[in-house]
mmCIF file of C-alpha atoms in Angstrom:
data_model
loop_
_atom_site.group_PDB
_atom_site.id
_atom_site.type_symbol
_atom_site.label_atom_id
_atom_site.label_comp_id
_atom_site.label_asym_id
_atom_site.label_seq_id
_atom_site.Cartn_x
_atom_site.Cartn_y
_atom_site.Cartn_z
ATOM 1 C CA THR A 34 -5.384 -0.026 -29.999
ATOM 2 C CA GLN A 35 -3.261 -1.176 -27.128
ATOM 3 C CA LEU A 36 -5.155 -2.528 -24.155
ATOM 4 C CA LEU A 37 -4.145 -3.826 -20.768
ATOM 5 C CA GLU A 38 -6.487 -6.234 -19.040
ATOM 6 C CA GLN A 39 -6.211 -6.618 -15.295
ATOM 7 C CA SER A 40 -7.651 -9.440 -13.271
ATOM 8 C CA PRO A 41 -9.266 -9.864 -10.926
ATOM 9 C CA GLN A 42 -11.110 -6.558 -10.824
ATOM 10 C CA PHE A 43 -11.983 -6.971 -7.133
ATOM 11 C CA LEU A 44 -10.348 -9.073 -4.452
ATOM 12 C CA SER A 45 -11.263 -9.366 -0.794
ATOM 13 C CA ILE A 46 -9.047 -11.587 1.343
ATOM 14 C CA GLN A 47 -8.110 -12.216 4.953
ATOM 15 C CA GLU A 48 -4.908 -10.975 6.518
ATOM 16 C CA GLY A 49 -2.080 -13.435 5.994
ATOM 17 C CA GLU A 50 -3.323 -14.833 2.681
ATOM 18 C CA ASN A 51 -1.350 -14.698 -0.560
ATOM 19 C CA LEU A 52 -2.680 -13.226 -3.789
ATOM 20 C CA THR A 53 -1.715 -12.642 -7.393
ATOM 21 C CA VAL A 54 -2.902 -9.894 -9.716
ATOM 22 C CA TYR A 55 -2.484 -10.257 -13.466
ATOM 23 C CA CYS A 56 -1.981 -7.715 -16.216
ATOM 24 C CA ASN A 57 -2.252 -8.994 -19.797
ATOM 25 C CA SER A 58 -2.027 -7.527 -23.257
ATOM 26 C CA SER A 59 -1.678 -8.620 -26.850
ATOM 27 C CA SER A 60 0.788 -5.765 -27.349
ATOM 28 C CA VAL A 61 4.466 -5.574 -26.504
ATOM 29 C CA PHE A 62 5.546 -2.856 -24.078
ATOM 30 C CA SER A 63 9.008 -1.386 -23.640
ATOM 31 C CA SER A 64 8.346 -1.316 -19.918
ATOM 32 C CA LEU A 65 5.504 -1.910 -17.528
ATOM 33 C CA GLN A 66 4.804 -0.187 -14.263
ATOM 34 C CA TRP A 67 2.763 -1.094 -11.219
ATOM 35 C CA TYR A 68 1.121 1.592 -9.123
ATOM 36 C CA ARG A 69 -0.872 1.609 -5.903
ATOM 37 C CA GLN A 70 -3.560 4.200 -5.377
ATOM 38 C CA GLU A 71 -5.417 5.052 -2.202
ATOM 39 C CA PRO A 72 -8.738 6.927 -2.119
ATOM 40 C CA GLY A 73 -8.317 10.640 -2.718
ATOM 41 C CA GLU A 74 -4.709 10.268 -3.788
ATOM 42 C CA GLY A 75 -2.863 9.956 -7.049
ATOM 43 C CA PRO A 76 -1.196 6.665 -8.063
ATOM 44 C CA VAL A 77 2.195 5.976 -6.496
ATOM 45 C CA LEU A 78 4.768 4.027 -8.463
ATOM 46 C CA LEU A 79 5.758 0.676 -6.935
ATOM 47 C CA VAL A 80 8.041 -0.739 -9.602
ATOM 48 C CA THR A 81 9.052 -0.578 -13.262
ATOM 49 C CA VAL A 82 9.946 -3.760 -15.121
ATOM 50 C CA VAL A 83 11.839 -3.468 -18.371
ATOM 51 C CA THR A 84 13.426 -6.768 -19.366
ATOM 52 C CA GLY A 85 11.421 -9.775 -20.505
ATOM 53 C CA GLY A 86 11.387 -12.391 -17.739
ATOM 54 C CA GLU A 87 12.478 -9.854 -15.143
ATOM 55 C CA VAL A 88 11.497 -10.447 -11.517
ATOM 56 C CA LYS A 89 11.618 -7.678 -8.944
ATOM 57 C CA LYS A 90 10.893 -7.923 -5.245
ATOM 58 C CA LEU A 91 9.734 -5.157 -2.960
ATOM 59 C CA LYS A 92 9.434 -6.610 0.547
ATOM 60 C CA ARG A 93 6.377 -8.911 0.368
ATOM 61 C CA LEU A 94 5.566 -7.899 -3.232
ATOM 62 C CA THR A 95 6.994 -9.797 -6.200
ATOM 63 C CA PHE A 96 6.627 -8.419 -9.709
ATOM 64 C CA GLN A 97 7.260 -10.388 -12.875
ATOM 65 C CA PHE A 98 7.419 -9.257 -16.498
ATOM 66 C CA GLY A 99 6.566 -11.877 -19.086
ATOM 67 C CA ASP A 100 9.242 -13.140 -21.434
ATOM 68 C CA ALA A 101 7.497 -11.533 -24.399
ATOM 69 C CA ARG A 102 6.922 -8.271 -22.504
ATOM 70 C CA LYS A 103 3.161 -8.536 -23.015
ATOM 71 C CA ASP A 104 2.072 -9.461 -19.519
ATOM 72 C CA SER A 105 2.986 -9.018 -15.891
ATOM 73 C CA SER A 106 1.967 -10.235 -12.483
ATOM 74 C CA LEU A 107 2.059 -8.907 -8.952
ATOM 75 C CA HIS A 108 2.195 -11.419 -6.117
ATOM 76 C CA ILE A 109 1.686 -10.372 -2.512
ATOM 77 C CA THR A 110 2.739 -12.735 0.244
ATOM 78 C CA ALA A 111 1.057 -12.678 3.660
ATOM 79 C CA ALA A 112 -1.170 -9.720 2.838
ATOM 80 C CA GLN A 113 -1.752 -7.098 5.506
ATOM 81 C CA PRO A 114 -4.582 -4.564 5.939
ATOM 82 C CA GLY A 115 -2.127 -1.845 4.932
ATOM 83 C CA ASP A 116 -1.941 -3.425 1.469
ATOM 84 C CA THR A 117 -5.542 -2.407 0.816
ATOM 85 C CA GLY A 118 -5.873 -0.166 -2.216
ATOM 86 C CA LEU A 119 -6.251 -0.003 -5.976
ATOM 87 C CA TYR A 120 -3.399 -1.653 -7.865
ATOM 88 C CA LEU A 121 -2.875 -0.405 -11.390
ATOM 89 C CA CYS A 122 -0.594 -1.618 -14.135
ATOM 90 C CA ALA A 123 0.491 0.731 -16.900
ATOM 91 C CA GLY A 124 2.404 -0.090 -20.049
ATOM 92 C CA ASP A 125 4.821 2.240 -21.752
ATOM 93 C CA SER A 126 4.950 1.764 -25.504
ATOM 94 C CA GLY A 127 7.882 4.144 -25.696
ATOM 95 C CA ASN A 128 5.708 6.823 -27.284
ATOM 96 C CA ASN A 129 6.487 9.859 -25.188
ATOM 97 C CA ARG A 130 5.366 8.144 -22.025
ATOM 98 C CA LYS A 131 1.748 7.902 -23.125
ATOM 99 C CA LEU A 132 1.048 5.175 -20.635
ATOM 100 C CA ILE A 133 -1.621 2.608 -21.375
ATOM 101 C CA TRP A 134 -3.445 1.821 -18.131
ATOM 102 C CA GLY A 135 -5.300 -1.189 -16.888
ATOM 103 C CA LEU A 136 -8.620 -0.699 -15.096
ATOM 104 C CA GLY A 137 -7.102 -1.684 -11.770
ATOM 105 C CA THR A 138 -7.569 -4.339 -9.120
ATOM 106 C CA SER A 139 -9.307 -3.180 -5.980
ATOM 107 C CA LEU A 140 -7.803 -5.123 -3.078
ATOM 108 C CA ALA A 141 -9.313 -5.285 0.395
ATOM 109 C CA VAL A 142 -7.380 -7.094 3.118
ATOM 110 C CA ASN A 143 -9.526 -7.783 6.142
ATOM 111 C CA PRO A 144 -7.948 -8.066 9.598
ATOM 112 C CA GLY B 162 6.991 22.209 -3.033
ATOM 113 C CA ALA B 163 8.107 18.643 -2.556
ATOM 114 C CA GLY B 164 5.460 17.045 -4.733
ATOM 115 C CA VAL B 165 2.985 17.726 -7.508
ATOM 116 C CA SER B 166 0.287 20.075 -6.306
ATOM 117 C CA GLN B 167 -3.156 20.375 -7.849
ATOM 118 C CA THR B 168 -5.765 23.006 -7.112
ATOM 119 C CA PRO B 169 -8.561 23.040 -6.340
ATOM 120 C CA SER B 170 -8.880 19.615 -4.751
ATOM 121 C CA ASN B 171 -12.613 19.684 -5.409
ATOM 122 C CA LYS B 172 -14.656 21.676 -7.890
ATOM 123 C CA VAL B 173 -18.417 21.637 -8.333
ATOM 124 C CA THR B 174 -19.737 23.509 -11.325
ATOM 125 C CA GLU B 175 -22.967 23.835 -13.233
ATOM 126 C CA LYS B 176 -23.445 22.305 -16.643
ATOM 127 C CA GLY B 177 -22.345 24.737 -19.340
ATOM 128 C CA LYS B 178 -19.861 26.634 -17.186
ATOM 129 C CA TYR B 179 -16.134 27.082 -17.801
ATOM 130 C CA VAL B 180 -13.556 25.628 -15.385
ATOM 131 C CA GLU B 181 -9.802 25.793 -14.961
ATOM 132 C CA LEU B 182 -7.764 23.193 -13.141
ATOM 133 C CA ARG B 183 -4.224 23.995 -12.064
ATOM 134 C CA CYS B 184 -1.154 21.797 -11.725
ATOM 135 C CA ASP B 185 2.144 22.766 -10.068
ATOM 136 C CA PRO B 186 4.713 20.123 -11.038
ATOM 137 C CA ILE B 187 7.843 19.226 -9.144
ATOM 138 C CA SER B 188 10.423 21.952 -9.675
ATOM 139 C CA GLY B 189 12.759 21.164 -12.548
ATOM 140 C CA HIS B 190 10.547 18.513 -14.135
ATOM 141 C CA THR B 191 10.258 19.162 -17.854
ATOM 142 C CA ALA B 192 7.544 16.629 -18.586
ATOM 143 C CA LEU B 193 3.955 17.120 -17.440
ATOM 144 C CA TYR B 194 0.941 14.920 -18.032
ATOM 145 C CA TRP B 195 -2.782 15.274 -17.547
ATOM 146 C CA TYR B 196 -4.978 12.240 -16.992
ATOM 147 C CA ARG B 197 -8.663 11.765 -16.226
ATOM 148 C CA GLN B 198 -9.867 9.002 -13.933
ATOM 149 C CA SER B 199 -13.442 7.879 -13.446
ATOM 150 C CA LEU B 200 -14.525 5.992 -10.350
ATOM 151 C CA GLY B 201 -13.130 2.473 -10.294
ATOM 152 C CA GLN B 202 -11.193 2.976 -13.514
ATOM 153 C CA GLY B 203 -7.578 3.450 -14.435
ATOM 154 C CA PRO B 204 -6.340 6.870 -15.542
ATOM 155 C CA GLU B 205 -7.066 7.943 -19.110
ATOM 156 C CA PHE B 206 -4.346 9.928 -20.884
ATOM 157 C CA LEU B 207 -5.310 13.443 -21.964
ATOM 158 C CA ILE B 208 -2.194 15.435 -22.871
ATOM 159 C CA TYR B 209 1.573 15.456 -22.425
ATOM 160 C CA PHE B 210 3.813 18.534 -22.293
ATOM 161 C CA GLN B 211 7.540 18.590 -22.836
ATOM 162 C CA GLY B 212 8.576 22.030 -21.659
ATOM 163 C CA THR B 213 6.103 24.624 -22.911
ATOM 164 C CA GLY B 214 4.827 22.640 -25.859
ATOM 165 C CA ALA B 215 2.134 19.998 -26.042
ATOM 166 C CA ALA B 216 4.038 16.999 -27.379
ATOM 167 C CA ASP B 217 0.942 14.823 -27.530
ATOM 168 C CA ASP B 218 -2.633 16.042 -27.108
ATOM 169 C CA SER B 219 -4.279 13.036 -28.719
ATOM 170 C CA GLY B 220 -6.130 12.135 -25.524
ATOM 171 C CA LEU B 221 -8.168 15.318 -25.288
ATOM 172 C CA PRO B 222 -11.742 14.116 -25.862
ATOM 173 C CA ASN B 223 -12.945 17.118 -27.895
ATOM 174 C CA ASP B 224 -12.318 20.794 -28.552
ATOM 175 C CA ARG B 225 -13.940 21.833 -25.267
ATOM 176 C CA PHE B 226 -10.748 20.696 -23.574
ATOM 177 C CA PHE B 227 -7.555 22.724 -23.777
ATOM 178 C CA ALA B 228 -4.372 22.855 -21.727
ATOM 179 C CA VAL B 229 -1.477 25.300 -21.513
ATOM 180 C CA ARG B 230 1.923 25.449 -19.903
ATOM 181 C CA PRO B 231 3.198 28.892 -20.923
ATOM 182 C CA GLU B 232 6.427 28.987 -18.915
ATOM 183 C CA GLY B 233 7.206 25.301 -18.835
ATOM 184 C CA SER B 234 6.204 24.885 -15.220
ATOM 185 C CA VAL B 235 2.610 25.394 -14.040
ATOM 186 C CA SER B 236 -0.078 23.977 -16.311
ATOM 187 C CA THR B 237 -3.761 24.769 -16.548
ATOM 188 C CA LEU B 238 -6.382 22.422 -17.952
ATOM 189 C CA LYS B 239 -9.353 24.366 -19.280
ATOM 190 C CA ILE B 240 -12.779 22.903 -19.951
ATOM 191 C CA GLN B 241 -15.424 24.952 -21.758
ATOM 192 C CA ARG B 242 -19.183 24.357 -21.696
ATOM 193 C CA THR B 243 -18.850 21.600 -19.124
ATOM 194 C CA GLU B 244 -21.067 18.536 -19.389
ATOM 195 C CA ARG B 245 -22.111 16.047 -16.726
ATOM 196 C CA GLY B 246 -19.955 13.432 -18.450
ATOM 197 C CA ASP B 247 -16.881 15.531 -17.687
ATOM 198 C CA SER B 248 -17.251 14.653 -14.004
ATOM 199 C CA ALA B 249 -14.133 12.748 -12.946
ATOM 200 C CA VAL B 250 -10.885 13.118 -11.041
ATOM 201 C CA TYR B 251 -8.342 14.994 -13.124
ATOM 202 C CA LEU B 252 -4.796 13.890 -12.327
ATOM 203 C CA CYS B 253 -1.586 15.691 -13.145
ATOM 204 C CA ALA B 254 1.838 14.046 -13.132
ATOM 205 C CA SER B 255 5.342 15.272 -13.798
ATOM 206 C CA SER B 256 8.650 13.573 -14.508
ATOM 207 C CA LEU B 257 12.204 14.817 -14.747
ATOM 208 C CA THR B 258 12.702 14.320 -18.463
ATOM 209 C CA GLY B 259 9.762 12.341 -19.792
ATOM 210 C CA GLY B 260 12.180 9.847 -21.237
ATOM 211 C CA LEU B 261 11.701 6.118 -21.287
ATOM 212 C CA ASN B 262 11.426 4.614 -17.821
ATOM 213 C CA THR B 263 11.657 7.895 -15.923
ATOM 214 C CA GLU B 264 9.314 7.911 -12.953
ATOM 215 C CA ALA B 265 6.214 10.085 -13.081
ATOM 216 C CA PHE B 266 4.941 11.560 -9.827
ATOM 217 C CA PHE B 267 1.232 12.186 -9.487
ATOM 218 C CA GLY B 268 -0.673 14.907 -7.685
ATOM 219 C CA GLN B 269 -3.675 14.089 -5.535
ATOM 220 C CA GLY B 270 -6.045 15.124 -8.293
ATOM 221 C CA THR B 271 -8.918 17.556 -8.711
ATOM 222 C CA ARG B 272 -12.354 16.010 -8.326
ATOM 223 C CA LEU B 273 -14.623 17.778 -10.813
ATOM 224 C CA THR B 274 -18.372 17.405 -10.426
ATOM 225 C CA VAL B 275 -20.658 18.889 -13.054
ATOM 226 C CA VAL B 276 -24.256 19.239 -11.868
#
């Protein structure tokens, strides 16, 4: 069974701090996606990483896919209250898009 | 519409009753997915449609759960003899082709509460 472990599960930081969220698995994924979800809404795709070692940047967010395509990280620089939300990673094994989801990291950025 | 629409947004039902949850995908999207999400958890895959057919229904927890997509657009998730453990947010997503690395767009979900 493929599993994705996210850490930390909860994170509460002050505005302006940096943070990193990790997503780890013993399985190889053809791609890995990061989503952000706000209360009462569905997840919204932030980025898809496909190539081992790939780094993608989205403003203050930096996403990295591990060389072996088993793990990924999300780094946020100078966090802002608007970054508050649930961050989810999801791995695509290539099997008809049956995504394997992590449990999420609940981030609270305090002003 | 511009996005994936799910109705109702909230549904409260009594244990043992039958419920239907509706999903209107983005127009032209051939792939449609149903997920279930419990509080503080990531989504759990239920079923995937490619067109009118269920390409993968391995996530349906038992035979009380059934989903249809008769015309390849709107889908309905049906739950018979509801149990309190069925309470969750049911998410629907659609993507253009369902192929590798195509983006899936999620609806806002239907919050089902079984009392």
